[in-house]
């Protein structure tokens, strides 16, 4: 048994002994618990197969009387471990960043920006919509230092209008209106219908004949397919996924998670 086995074992113990109830925090027990488990935790080695009876009784007594304390202790330890692992991953990617071809991607922001955020996204993905607000904050806060490149990754098995939406956005991009079209699609999100594409094009005053020709063209299909192949080569399976200066970030994350990476990228090299 290792420290990471504790939460499931403790929950089983609580159920068997009817100990799932609310207790007031008893943080004075935390030092004892860390003393009991720290040697194995810090060394990342298994706990002894036959702990002393005295140690076992002390642990079980704390669990019996104050189960919430050990859950808190283990929870804090696991949080620290996750943060340490993520920090190590970021440092590794800083040394060996992922390379992403954005030569054909629509880009918002200055070409010489210090920060490049590559966004793999799906216009019908609710988590992608949530990320737009975060990206807006970052664009404003790091104006002149940040650019966003958009790569299509429609999950058509989940979102039936995602790929047609990608074709339509690409077609709008042929008339210089990709990001305007992009914003309208995300505003509609789950309400996107086959009739939505022409309506947005009209609202943006696009040339409708050219727009419809472009979105139904082999070139549109080839571009979206190429974007998806770039993502698949990088091992991307879900949306949204971001690559910040070669550092991957999965899911709809808050601003501070992006900024953790941005600050590392911007800090002076010593």
Tab-separated table of N, CA and C in Angstrom, residues 61-170:
chain	number	residue	atom	x	y	z
A	61	UNK	N	-7.332	5.086	15.452
A	61	UNK	CA	-8.059	5.888	16.429
A	61	UNK	C	-8.347	7.292	15.875
A	62	UNK	N	-7.349	7.865	15.201
A	62	UNK	CA	-7.568	9.175	14.581
A	62	UNK	C	-8.638	9.073	13.499
A	63	UNK	N	-8.571	8.011	12.691
A	63	UNK	CA	-9.573	7.812	11.636
A	63	UNK	C	-10.960	7.674	12.242
A	64	UNK	N	-11.051	6.885	13.311
A	64	UNK	CA	-12.360	6.628	13.919
A	64	UNK	C	-12.976	7.904	14.477
A	65	UNK	N	-12.147	8.692	15.147
A	65	UNK	CA	-12.683	9.890	15.808
A	65	UNK	C	-12.819	11.085	14.869
A	66	UNK	N	-11.861	11.215	13.959
A	66	UNK	CA	-11.845	12.412	13.116
A	66	UNK	C	-11.464	12.040	11.675
A	67	UNK	N	-12.330	11.351	10.967
A	67	UNK	CA	-11.979	10.895	9.611
A	67	UNK	C	-11.695	12.032	8.643
A	68	UNK	N	-12.328	13.200	8.873
A	68	UNK	CA	-12.142	14.312	7.938
A	68	UNK	C	-10.711	14.837	7.956
A	69	UNK	N	-9.993	14.624	9.058
A	69	UNK	CA	-8.645	15.160	9.170
A	69	UNK	C	-7.692	14.434	8.235
A	70	UNK	N	-7.804	13.119	8.189
A	70	UNK	CA	-6.886	12.370	7.329
A	70	UNK	C	-7.219	12.587	5.861
A	71	UNK	N	-8.517	12.737	5.553
A	71	UNK	CA	-8.868	13.046	4.170
A	71	UNK	C	-8.271	14.391	3.760
A	72	UNK	N	-8.306	15.344	4.670
A	72	UNK	CA	-7.726	16.659	4.389
A	72	UNK	C	-6.220	16.544	4.177
A	73	UNK	N	-5.573	15.765	5.033
A	73	UNK	CA	-4.120	15.607	4.926
A	73	UNK	C	-3.731	14.959	3.603
A	74	UNK	N	-4.420	13.867	3.263
A	74	UNK	CA	-4.110	13.164	2.020
A	74	UNK	C	-4.463	14.035	0.821
A	75	UNK	N	-5.588	14.753	0.917
A	75	UNK	CA	-5.988	15.640	-0.177
A	75	UNK	C	-4.946	16.704	-0.452
A	76	UNK	N	-4.406	17.292	0.620
A	76	UNK	CA	-3.373	18.314	0.460
A	76	UNK	C	-2.114	17.719	-0.166
A	77	UNK	N	-1.765	16.540	0.277
A	77	UNK	CA	-0.580	15.887	-0.272
A	77	UNK	C	-0.747	15.625	-1.767
A	78	UNK	N	-1.915	15.099	-2.147
A	78	UNK	CA	-2.143	14.786	-3.551
A	78	UNK	C	-2.176	16.051	-4.403
A	79	UNK	N	-2.732	17.136	-3.872
A	79	UNK	CA	-2.734	18.414	-4.590
A	79	UNK	C	-1.308	18.894	-4.824
A	80	UNK	N	-0.476	18.785	-3.782
A	80	UNK	CA	0.924	19.184	-3.913
A	80	UNK	C	1.637	18.337	-4.963
A	81	UNK	N	1.328	17.043	-4.973
A	81	UNK	CA	1.958	16.150	-5.942
A	81	UNK	C	1.552	16.507	-7.367
A	82	UNK	N	0.258	16.817	-7.564
A	82	UNK	CA	-0.209	17.192	-8.899
A	82	UNK	C	0.466	18.479	-9.372
A	83	UNK	N	0.577	19.450	-8.461
A	83	UNK	CA	1.221	20.713	-8.818
A	83	UNK	C	2.693	20.502	-9.152
A	84	UNK	N	3.351	19.664	-8.371
A	84	UNK	CA	4.770	19.396	-8.619
A	84	UNK	C	4.964	18.699	-9.962
A	85	UNK	N	4.064	17.760	-10.262
A	85	UNK	CA	4.146	17.048	-11.537
A	85	UNK	C	3.930	18.003	-12.699
A	86	UNK	N	2.905	18.873	-12.572
A	86	UNK	CA	2.618	19.828	-13.647
A	86	UNK	C	3.781	20.802	-13.823
A	87	UNK	N	4.367	21.250	-12.726
A	87	UNK	CA	5.505	22.163	-12.803
A	87	UNK	C	6.681	21.512	-13.524
A	88	UNK	N	6.922	20.240	-13.226
A	88	UNK	CA	8.011	19.515	-13.887
A	88	UNK	C	7.735	19.364	-15.382
A	89	UNK	N	6.462	19.102	-15.730
A	89	UNK	CA	6.093	18.972	-17.143
A	89	UNK	C	6.313	20.286	-17.882
A	90	UNK	N	5.909	21.389	-17.247
A	90	UNK	CA	6.083	22.703	-17.875
A	90	UNK	C	7.564	22.997	-18.109
A	91	UNK	N	8.389	22.709	-17.114
A	91	UNK	CA	9.824	22.949	-17.256
A	91	UNK	C	10.407	22.122	-18.397
A	92	UNK	N	9.924	20.891	-18.548
A	92	UNK	CA	10.404	20.030	-19.632
A	92	UNK	C	9.996	20.591	-20.990
A	93	UNK	N	8.739	21.080	-21.088
A	93	UNK	CA	8.284	21.655	-22.357
A	93	UNK	C	8.963	22.989	-22.655
A	94	UNK	N	9.381	23.716	-21.617
A	94	UNK	CA	10.151	24.941	-21.856
A	94	UNK	C	11.483	24.617	-22.532
A	95	UNK	N	12.051	23.465	-22.169
A	95	UNK	CA	13.309	23.036	-22.788
A	95	UNK	C	13.076	22.443	-24.173
A	96	UNK	N	11.976	21.693	-24.311
A	96	UNK	CA	11.668	21.012	-25.575
A	96	UNK	C	10.216	21.288	-25.972
A	97	UNK	N	9.924	22.507	-26.432
A	97	UNK	CA	8.537	22.859	-26.748
A	97	UNK	C	7.989	22.083	-27.942
A	98	UNK	N	6.669	21.860	-27.909
A	98	UNK	CA	6.001	21.251	-29.054
A	98	UNK	C	6.050	22.221	-30.228
A	99	UNK	N	6.208	21.672	-31.420
A	99	UNK	CA	6.232	22.507	-32.611
A	99	UNK	C	4.898	22.340	-33.342
A	100	UNK	N	4.222	23.461	-33.603
A	100	UNK	CA	2.913	23.445	-34.245
A	100	UNK	C	2.967	24.306	-35.502
A	101	UNK	N	2.537	23.737	-36.608
A	101	UNK	CA	2.504	24.472	-37.871
A	101	UNK	C	1.270	25.373	-37.904
A	102	UNK	N	1.481	26.678	-37.814
A	102	UNK	CA	0.355	27.623	-37.872
A	102	UNK	C	0.465	28.516	-39.113
A	103	UNK	N	1.215	28.040	-40.101
A	103	UNK	CA	1.445	28.858	-41.299
A	103	UNK	C	0.163	29.121	-42.076
A	104	UNK	N	-0.836	28.248	-41.936
A	104	UNK	CA	-2.102	28.438	-42.641
A	104	UNK	C	-3.253	28.783	-41.706
A	105	UNK	N	-2.939	29.061	-40.458
A	105	UNK	CA	-3.986	29.343	-39.468
A	105	UNK	C	-4.332	30.828	-39.445
A	106	UNK	N	-5.611	31.157	-39.207
A	106	UNK	CA	-5.947	32.555	-38.935
A	106	UNK	C	-5.340	32.969	-37.601
A	107	UNK	N	-4.742	34.144	-37.562
A	107	UNK	CA	-4.031	34.596	-36.360
A	107	UNK	C	-4.515	35.988	-35.972
A	108	UNK	N	-4.771	36.148	-34.693
A	108	UNK	CA	-5.193	37.434	-34.141
A	108	UNK	C	-4.099	37.929	-33.203
A	109	UNK	N	-3.493	39.064	-33.549
A	109	UNK	CA	-2.413	39.593	-32.722
A	109	UNK	C	-1.165	39.833	-33.545
A	110	UNK	N	-0.195	40.549	-32.985
A	110	UNK	CA	1.009	40.914	-33.742
A	110	UNK	C	1.901	39.719	-34.059
A	111	UNK	N	2.507	39.774	-35.240
A	111	UNK	CA	3.364	38.671	-35.684
A	111	UNK	C	4.566	38.464	-34.776
A	112	UNK	N	5.027	39.539	-34.118
A	112	UNK	CA	6.213	39.437	-33.261
A	112	UNK	C	5.859	39.253	-31.786
A	113	UNK	N	4.633	38.816	-31.501
A	113	UNK	CA	4.198	38.630	-30.111
A	113	UNK	C	5.087	37.620	-29.397
A	114	UNK	N	5.387	37.893	-28.139
A	114	UNK	CA	6.222	36.980	-27.346
A	114	UNK	C	5.478	35.699	-26.995
A	115	UNK	N	4.148	35.780	-26.941
A	115	UNK	CA	3.327	34.629	-26.554
A	115	UNK	C	2.436	34.232	-27.717
A	116	UNK	N	2.514	32.978	-28.118
A	116	UNK	CA	1.616	32.451	-29.143
A	116	UNK	C	0.746	31.377	-28.515
A	117	UNK	N	-0.557	31.623	-28.527
A	117	UNK	CA	-1.521	30.642	-28.028
A	117	UNK	C	-2.166	29.977	-29.233
A	118	UNK	N	-1.907	28.698	-29.414
A	118	UNK	CA	-2.559	27.938	-30.479
A	118	UNK	C	-3.775	27.256	-29.870
A	119	UNK	N	-4.928	27.532	-30.448
A	119	UNK	CA	-6.189	27.009	-29.913
A	119	UNK	C	-6.746	25.944	-30.853
A	120	UNK	N	-6.879	24.720	-30.363
A	120	UNK	CA	-7.579	23.658	-31.093
A	120	UNK	C	-9.001	23.636	-30.553
A	121	UNK	N	-9.966	23.919	-31.429
A	121	UNK	CA	-11.300	24.170	-30.905
A	121	UNK	C	-12.401	23.652	-31.821
A	122	UNK	N	-13.615	23.634	-31.270
A	122	UNK	CA	-14.831	23.123	-31.912
A	122	UNK	C	-15.928	24.136	-31.610
A	123	UNK	N	-16.590	24.637	-32.652
A	123	UNK	CA	-17.559	25.715	-32.462
A	123	UNK	C	-18.802	25.308	-31.678
A	124	UNK	N	-19.032	24.010	-31.504
A	124	UNK	CA	-20.189	23.573	-30.720
A	124	UNK	C	-19.803	23.007	-29.354
A	125	UNK	N	-18.537	23.082	-29.022
A	125	UNK	CA	-18.066	22.558	-27.735
A	125	UNK	C	-18.335	23.581	-26.629
A	126	UNK	N	-19.117	23.219	-25.603
A	126	UNK	CA	-19.426	24.186	-24.540
A	126	UNK	C	-18.198	24.644	-23.760
A	127	UNK	N	-17.204	23.778	-23.634
A	127	UNK	CA	-15.986	24.159	-22.918
A	127	UNK	C	-15.147	25.142	-23.743
A	128	UNK	N	-15.239	25.009	-25.074
A	128	UNK	CA	-14.544	25.962	-25.943
A	128	UNK	C	-15.166	27.347	-25.814
A	129	UNK	N	-16.496	27.393	-25.700
A	129	UNK	CA	-17.183	28.672	-25.508
A	129	UNK	C	-16.718	29.323	-24.211
A	130	UNK	N	-16.642	28.526	-23.151
A	130	UNK	CA	-16.212	29.041	-21.850
A	130	UNK	C	-14.802	29.637	-21.938
A	131	UNK	N	-13.964	29.034	-22.762
A	131	UNK	CA	-12.579	29.504	-22.877
A	131	UNK	C	-12.467	30.846	-23.583
A	132	UNK	N	-13.483	31.216	-24.361
A	132	UNK	CA	-13.395	32.478	-25.104
A	132	UNK	C	-13.300	33.676	-24.167
A	133	UNK	N	-14.033	33.621	-23.059
A	133	UNK	CA	-13.971	34.722	-22.088
A	133	UNK	C	-12.574	34.836	-21.486
A	134	UNK	N	-11.947	33.695	-21.223
A	134	UNK	CA	-10.583	33.689	-20.671
A	134	UNK	C	-9.603	34.271	-21.688
A	135	UNK	N	-9.748	33.853	-22.950
A	135	UNK	CA	-8.856	34.371	-23.990
A	135	UNK	C	-9.031	35.877	-24.173
A	136	UNK	N	-10.255	36.356	-24.028
A	136	UNK	CA	-10.502	37.802	-24.136
A	136	UNK	C	-9.762	38.571	-23.046
A	137	UNK	N	-9.778	38.024	-21.831
A	137	UNK	CA	-9.049	38.655	-20.719
A	137	UNK	C	-7.551	38.686	-21.022
A	138	UNK	N	-7.034	37.580	-21.513
A	138	UNK	CA	-5.600	37.499	-21.808
A	138	UNK	C	-5.213	38.443	-22.944
A	139	UNK	N	-6.059	38.526	-23.971
A	139	UNK	CA	-5.770	39.431	-25.092
A	139	UNK	C	-5.658	40.875	-24.617
A	140	UNK	N	-6.549	41.256	-23.721
A	140	UNK	CA	-6.539	42.629	-23.215
A	140	UNK	C	-5.356	42.869	-22.275
A	141	UNK	N	-5.117	41.919	-21.396
A	141	UNK	CA	-4.061	42.088	-20.391
A	141	UNK	C	-2.669	42.072	-21.014
A	142	UNK	N	-2.497	41.251	-22.062
A	142	UNK	CA	-1.176	41.115	-22.686
A	142	UNK	C	-1.189	41.674	-24.113
A	143	UNK	N	-1.916	42.754	-24.287
A	143	UNK	CA	-2.031	43.386	-25.605
A	143	UNK	C	-0.639	43.740	-26.136
A	144	UNK	N	-0.407	43.335	-27.380
A	144	UNK	CA	0.895	43.586	-27.994
A	144	UNK	C	1.913	42.500	-27.720
A	145	UNK	N	1.633	41.659	-26.726
A	145	UNK	CA	2.569	40.585	-26.371
A	145	UNK	C	2.018	39.200	-26.700
A	146	UNK	N	0.736	39.128	-27.056
A	146	UNK	CA	0.083	37.828	-27.219
A	146	UNK	C	-0.669	37.767	-28.541
A	147	UNK	N	-0.582	36.626	-29.193
A	147	UNK	CA	-1.375	36.374	-30.397
A	147	UNK	C	-2.037	35.009	-30.274
A	148	UNK	N	-3.154	34.860	-30.974
A	148	UNK	CA	-3.909	33.609	-30.927
A	148	UNK	C	-4.030	33.046	-32.335
A	149	UNK	N	-3.634	31.789	-32.502
A	149	UNK	CA	-3.797	31.079	-33.769
A	149	UNK	C	-4.872	30.016	-33.584
A	150	UNK	N	-5.811	29.980	-34.513
A	150	UNK	CA	-6.944	29.054	-34.388
A	150	UNK	C	-6.765	27.883	-35.347
A	151	UNK	N	-6.826	26.669	-34.796
A	151	UNK	CA	-6.830	25.455	-35.607
A	151	UNK	C	-8.119	24.693	-35.327
A	152	UNK	N	-8.738	24.233	-36.398
A	152	UNK	CA	-10.033	23.553	-36.296
A	152	UNK	C	-9.860	22.115	-35.811
A	153	UNK	N	-10.689	21.733	-34.856
A	153	UNK	CA	-10.694	20.351	-34.373
A	153	UNK	C	-12.143	19.950	-34.055
A	154	UNK	N	-13.014	19.937	-35.083
A	154	UNK	CA	-14.431	19.638	-34.849
A	154	UNK	C	-14.653	18.176	-34.471
A	155	UNK	N	-15.378	17.974	-33.386
A	155	UNK	CA	-15.708	16.618	-32.929
A	155	UNK	C	-17.102	16.283	-33.445
A	156	UNK	N	-17.169	15.899	-34.719
A	156	UNK	CA	-18.470	15.763	-35.371
A	156	UNK	C	-19.314	14.628	-34.813
A	157	UNK	N	-18.682	13.653	-34.169
A	157	UNK	CA	-19.462	12.572	-33.569
A	157	UNK	C	-20.269	13.066	-32.371
A	158	UNK	N	-19.840	14.174	-31.787
A	158	UNK	CA	-20.554	14.780	-30.652
A	158	UNK	C	-21.373	15.997	-31.069
A	159	UNK	N	-20.879	16.729	-32.051
A	159	UNK	CA	-21.478	18.008	-32.435
A	159	UNK	C	-21.738	18.014	-33.942
A	160	UNK	N	-22.967	17.762	-34.346
A	160	UNK	CA	-23.276	17.586	-35.773
A	160	UNK	C	-23.002	18.800	-36.656
A	161	UNK	N	-23.051	20.004	-36.075
A	161	UNK	CA	-22.812	21.197	-36.893
A	161	UNK	C	-21.379	21.723	-36.764
A	162	UNK	N	-20.537	21.004	-36.038
A	162	UNK	CA	-19.180	21.506	-35.797
A	162	UNK	C	-18.357	21.588	-37.077
A	163	UNK	N	-18.412	20.550	-37.900
A	163	UNK	CA	-17.606	20.580	-39.124
A	163	UNK	C	-18.175	21.556	-40.152
A	164	UNK	N	-19.501	21.572	-40.405
A	164	UNK	CA	-20.029	22.621	-41.293
A	164	UNK	C	-19.692	24.027	-40.799
A	165	UNK	N	-19.690	24.212	-39.479
A	165	UNK	CA	-19.328	25.520	-38.917
A	165	UNK	C	-17.869	25.847	-39.217
A	166	UNK	N	-17.009	24.841	-39.141
A	166	UNK	CA	-15.591	25.053	-39.453
A	166	UNK	C	-15.412	25.443	-40.921
A	167	UNK	N	-16.142	24.761	-41.826
A	167	UNK	CA	-16.075	25.117	-43.248
A	167	UNK	C	-16.518	26.569	-43.460
A	168	UNK	N	-17.603	26.940	-42.781
A	168	UNK	CA	-18.149	28.292	-42.938
A	168	UNK	C	-17.174	29.345	-42.407
A	169	UNK	N	-16.558	29.065	-41.264
A	169	UNK	CA	-15.595	30.017	-40.696
A	169	UNK	C	-14.387	30.171	-41.614
A	170	UNK	N	-13.946	29.050	-42.179
A	170	UNK	CA	-12.822	29.119	-43.121
A	170	UNK	C	-13.199	29.979	-44.320
